[in-house]
Amino acid sequence: MHDSQLAKRSRGTMLRLAGIALSACFALGACASHEPQASSQPISASTPTAAALPSWQDSAARAAVLKFVADVTKQGSSTYVPPEARIAVFDNDGTLWSEQPMPFQVLFMIDQLKAAAPHHPEWKNNPAFKALMAHDNAALAKNQNALLQLLETANSGMTTDEYDESIRKWLASAKHPTLGKPYTDLVYQPQLELLDLLKANGFTVWIVSGGTAEFMRVWASEAYGIPPEHMVGTEEKLKYEVRDGKPVLVRQTGFDFIDDKAGKPVGIFRAIGRRPILAFGNSDGDREMLEYTTGGSGPSLGLLLHHDDAAREFAYDRKAGSASLDKAWDEAQAHGWVVVSMKQDWKTVYPALKTSGQ
Amino acid sequence: MHDSQLAKRSRGTMLRLAGIALSACFALGACASHEPQASSQPISASTPTAAALPSWQDSAARAAVLKFVADVTKQGSSTYVPPEARIAVFDNDGTLWSEQPMPFQVLFMIDQLKAAAPHHPEWKNNPAFKALMAHDNAALAKNQNALLQLLETANSGMTTDEYDESIRKWLASAKHPTLGKPYTDLVYQPQLELLDLLKANGFTVWIVSGGTAEFMRVWASEAYGIPPEHMVGTEEKLKYEVRDGKPVLVRQTGFDFIDDKAGKPVGIFRAIGRRPILAFGNSDGDREMLEYTTGGSGPSLGLLLHHDDAAREFAYDRKAGSASLDKAWDEAQAHGWVVVSMKQDWKTVYPALKTSGQ
């Protein structure tokens, strides 16, 4: 790839990462749900896992999942898949936790940028920075490139240990702008149950995110019960250095690899070396991952989460900018992917709050 | 990184990958061993694993390994490391199997190049190709860049499935030029025992190679008992495509990431997300990996294999071109890394040949 192409791709992803949904969809009211057609395939299932997925409605989507798990674990059947090939891949933002008003990693990056501002008096006249501080979304939309440059450079020069610590600190205090909860409370309860079901049935579960593995590892192992080595993401440039006698990795500007859209099958192949048999996403950024997963020769299952629940979470699909579910939705029918309606298929969205002392 | 820097680094690694040892060391007699100083640390060990590592001499090197394994598995001791943090990383070429006269992946690439030649009449006048066909190492050394270009482009356009099949075919028939054995017979028996010992003691073992994970995955899972997802390597560019209705990954020219020297700690951080506690290498390409591994706060062990055994394998170290053990050897003393002498510390080098019917 030529330098200019790489720059274009990097920018494209930062745009997605930066959810420049900003311009199209910051006021979430504008992202209404269209053509709800979730869970349209009637699947008769009578599996031995009747108690599984308690936060899922007893719907066709749940039945499809249970049937698939039963099929691939049934020894001696033509649909049996040995445990080492039971690879499941999940997108993160919008699939395992919320992603509005924009992916939480981007909200973190913006907060980092604001925190670093006192050390950068030169930003005062930067149009993107001014727009950001003034919450002027129209101006921000006009100065996306300048914003991206700021976001990319804000944390370069930090070691990975320092960066991880800054993520940890942010997560401990930051709250979602409209839901008012800590971000790690915004994981989806029905998905936690699905992860447990898959693990209990010999699946190895991987997260394949447009964000970075480093951002996820700080909190996602505990949140999802997935080990850090099973998180694949966009790869920021890092440089090995010995600093004050200690070997460290130092953050650079830019990316070696963009794990989004057509990058996801590449990221999967590199990290896992096997084609998954189950993929769960929620936007066009996951389309190629689902195609790749369901394009193998054996049994496979593709799933898309449809955000159609403005009351409990958010409602957005075809016109949600970088988080759009549009082309992938069109393909779902042709490929037999299951579209899961948050509104119709999930009894609950977020985990019940822990009471103190528990 | 700028385009020109990336090109320079890619070239540097292809040179290493292509072991342009070619020029310095193709006649292996020129690579005599200097200053053998292996296993100089006396370590008194009385571990519960007296029967472990049967192909290792009862030497200080073996004792150091056994002591480390005993230390980190001893519950309640200050040296105890929980299983999830028992990460061991091994270089592949020259550490787990032989690498002379040059890394076997390069020999494969050269054979592929020769096989493709009839379809490329334009190569007839390429000075590198001519030198290759004439076994003219002096001319080859003068035309390294041209050779690299040929090697990089020879397999581009193939899908990963086609490429894997070509590796499989090659391994099934190709034999080592001087040892006359299939390449997969050239894994080191003492290292197979070490891998088993580590796995039996709760370690997760990863291969971290300057070659590609894809090349290793075809044979190394079976050879070493290491799953494909635990192989980290240099990353060639791949492109996702739907070909004749089937989703495939197509090989491109060039690299996204070079997993060698200072790249190895980056590759480890990205794939594993944790600092290993044991690293085993054999050349300066592994120096930073050992530094990074032994630079953490807890117990750790760095190991270097010294190729000093011209009778049973090869003897090369400080002046072996891209496979040199030079700077890393100098650092071993300062960091307390264990230098394992193939000649003195290993009873056998290669596994006993299987007799037919077994």
Short mmCIF file of N, CA and C in Angstrom, two decimals, chain A residues 1-7 237 253 255-256, chain B residues 1-12 152 237 253-256 258:
data_model
loop_
_atom_site.label_atom_id
_atom_site.label_comp_id
_atom_site.label_asym_id
_atom_site.label_seq_id
_atom_site.Cartn_x
_atom_site.Cartn_y
_atom_site.Cartn_z
N MET A 1 0.84 -1.20 0.00
CA MET A 1 0.00 0.00 0.00
C MET A 1 0.87 1.26 0.00
N HIS A 2 0.52 2.22 -0.79
CA HIS A 2 1.31 3.45 -0.81
C HIS A 2 1.01 4.28 0.43
N ASP A 3 1.93 5.17 0.70
CA ASP A 3 1.82 6.01 1.88
C ASP A 3 0.50 6.77 1.90
N SER A 4 0.15 7.31 0.74
CA SER A 4 -1.07 8.13 0.67
C SER A 4 -2.30 7.28 0.93
N GLN A 5 -2.28 6.05 0.42
CA GLN A 5 -3.42 5.15 0.66
C GLN A 5 -3.53 4.81 2.13
N LEU A 6 -2.34 4.55 2.73
CA LEU A 6 -2.33 4.20 4.14
C LEU A 6 -2.87 5.36 4.96
N ALA A 7 -2.41 6.55 4.60
CA ALA A 7 -2.88 7.74 5.31
C ALA A 7 -4.39 7.87 5.19
N LYS A 237 1.03 2.44 16.29
CA LYS A 237 2.48 2.24 16.23
C LYS A 237 3.08 2.34 17.62
N THR A 253 2.79 8.10 16.81
CA THR A 253 1.65 8.59 16.05
C THR A 253 1.37 7.63 14.88
N PHE A 255 -0.76 4.32 12.74
CA PHE A 255 -1.21 2.94 12.87
C PHE A 255 -0.40 1.99 11.98
N ASP A 256 -0.21 0.76 12.46
CA ASP A 256 0.33 -0.29 11.60
C ASP A 256 -0.79 -1.07 10.91
N MET B 1 5.82 6.19 11.07
CA MET B 1 7.01 5.89 10.26
C MET B 1 6.79 6.35 8.82
N HIS B 2 7.78 6.99 8.26
CA HIS B 2 7.65 7.41 6.88
C HIS B 2 7.79 6.23 5.95
N ASP B 3 7.30 6.44 4.74
CA ASP B 3 7.32 5.39 3.74
C ASP B 3 8.73 4.85 3.51
N SER B 4 9.67 5.79 3.42
CA SER B 4 11.05 5.39 3.12
C SER B 4 11.63 4.57 4.28
N GLN B 5 11.27 4.97 5.51
CA GLN B 5 11.75 4.21 6.67
C GLN B 5 11.17 2.81 6.67
N LEU B 6 9.86 2.76 6.35
CA LEU B 6 9.19 1.46 6.34
C LEU B 6 9.84 0.56 5.30
N ALA B 7 10.09 1.14 4.14
CA ALA B 7 10.73 0.37 3.08
C ALA B 7 12.08 -0.14 3.54
N LYS B 8 12.80 0.73 4.26
CA LYS B 8 14.13 0.35 4.74
C LYS B 8 14.03 -0.79 5.74
N ARG B 9 13.02 -0.66 6.66
CA ARG B 9 12.88 -1.71 7.68
C ARG B 9 12.44 -3.02 7.05
N SER B 10 11.49 -2.91 6.09
CA SER B 10 11.03 -4.12 5.42
C SER B 10 12.20 -4.82 4.76
N ARG B 11 12.99 -4.02 4.10
CA ARG B 11 14.13 -4.59 3.40
C ARG B 11 15.10 -5.22 4.38
N GLY B 12 15.32 -4.51 5.49
CA GLY B 12 16.22 -5.03 6.52
C GLY B 12 15.78 -6.40 6.98
N GLU B 152 9.45 -11.06 -2.83
CA GLU B 152 8.24 -10.40 -2.34
C GLU B 152 7.08 -10.55 -3.30
N LYS B 237 1.26 -8.10 3.99
CA LYS B 237 0.00 -7.44 3.67
C LYS B 237 -0.96 -8.44 3.04
N THR B 253 2.01 -7.48 -1.88
CA THR B 253 3.45 -7.25 -1.72
C THR B 253 3.68 -6.36 -0.50
N GLY B 254 4.69 -6.70 0.27
CA GLY B 254 5.06 -5.83 1.40
C GLY B 254 4.53 -6.29 2.74
N PHE B 255 4.82 -5.53 3.75
CA PHE B 255 4.56 -5.93 5.13
C PHE B 255 3.81 -4.85 5.90
N ASP B 256 2.96 -5.27 6.85
CA ASP B 256 2.38 -4.34 7.81
C ASP B 256 3.23 -4.24 9.07
N ILE B 258 6.99 -5.90 11.07
CA ILE B 258 8.20 -6.72 11.04
C ILE B 258 8.50 -7.20 12.45
#
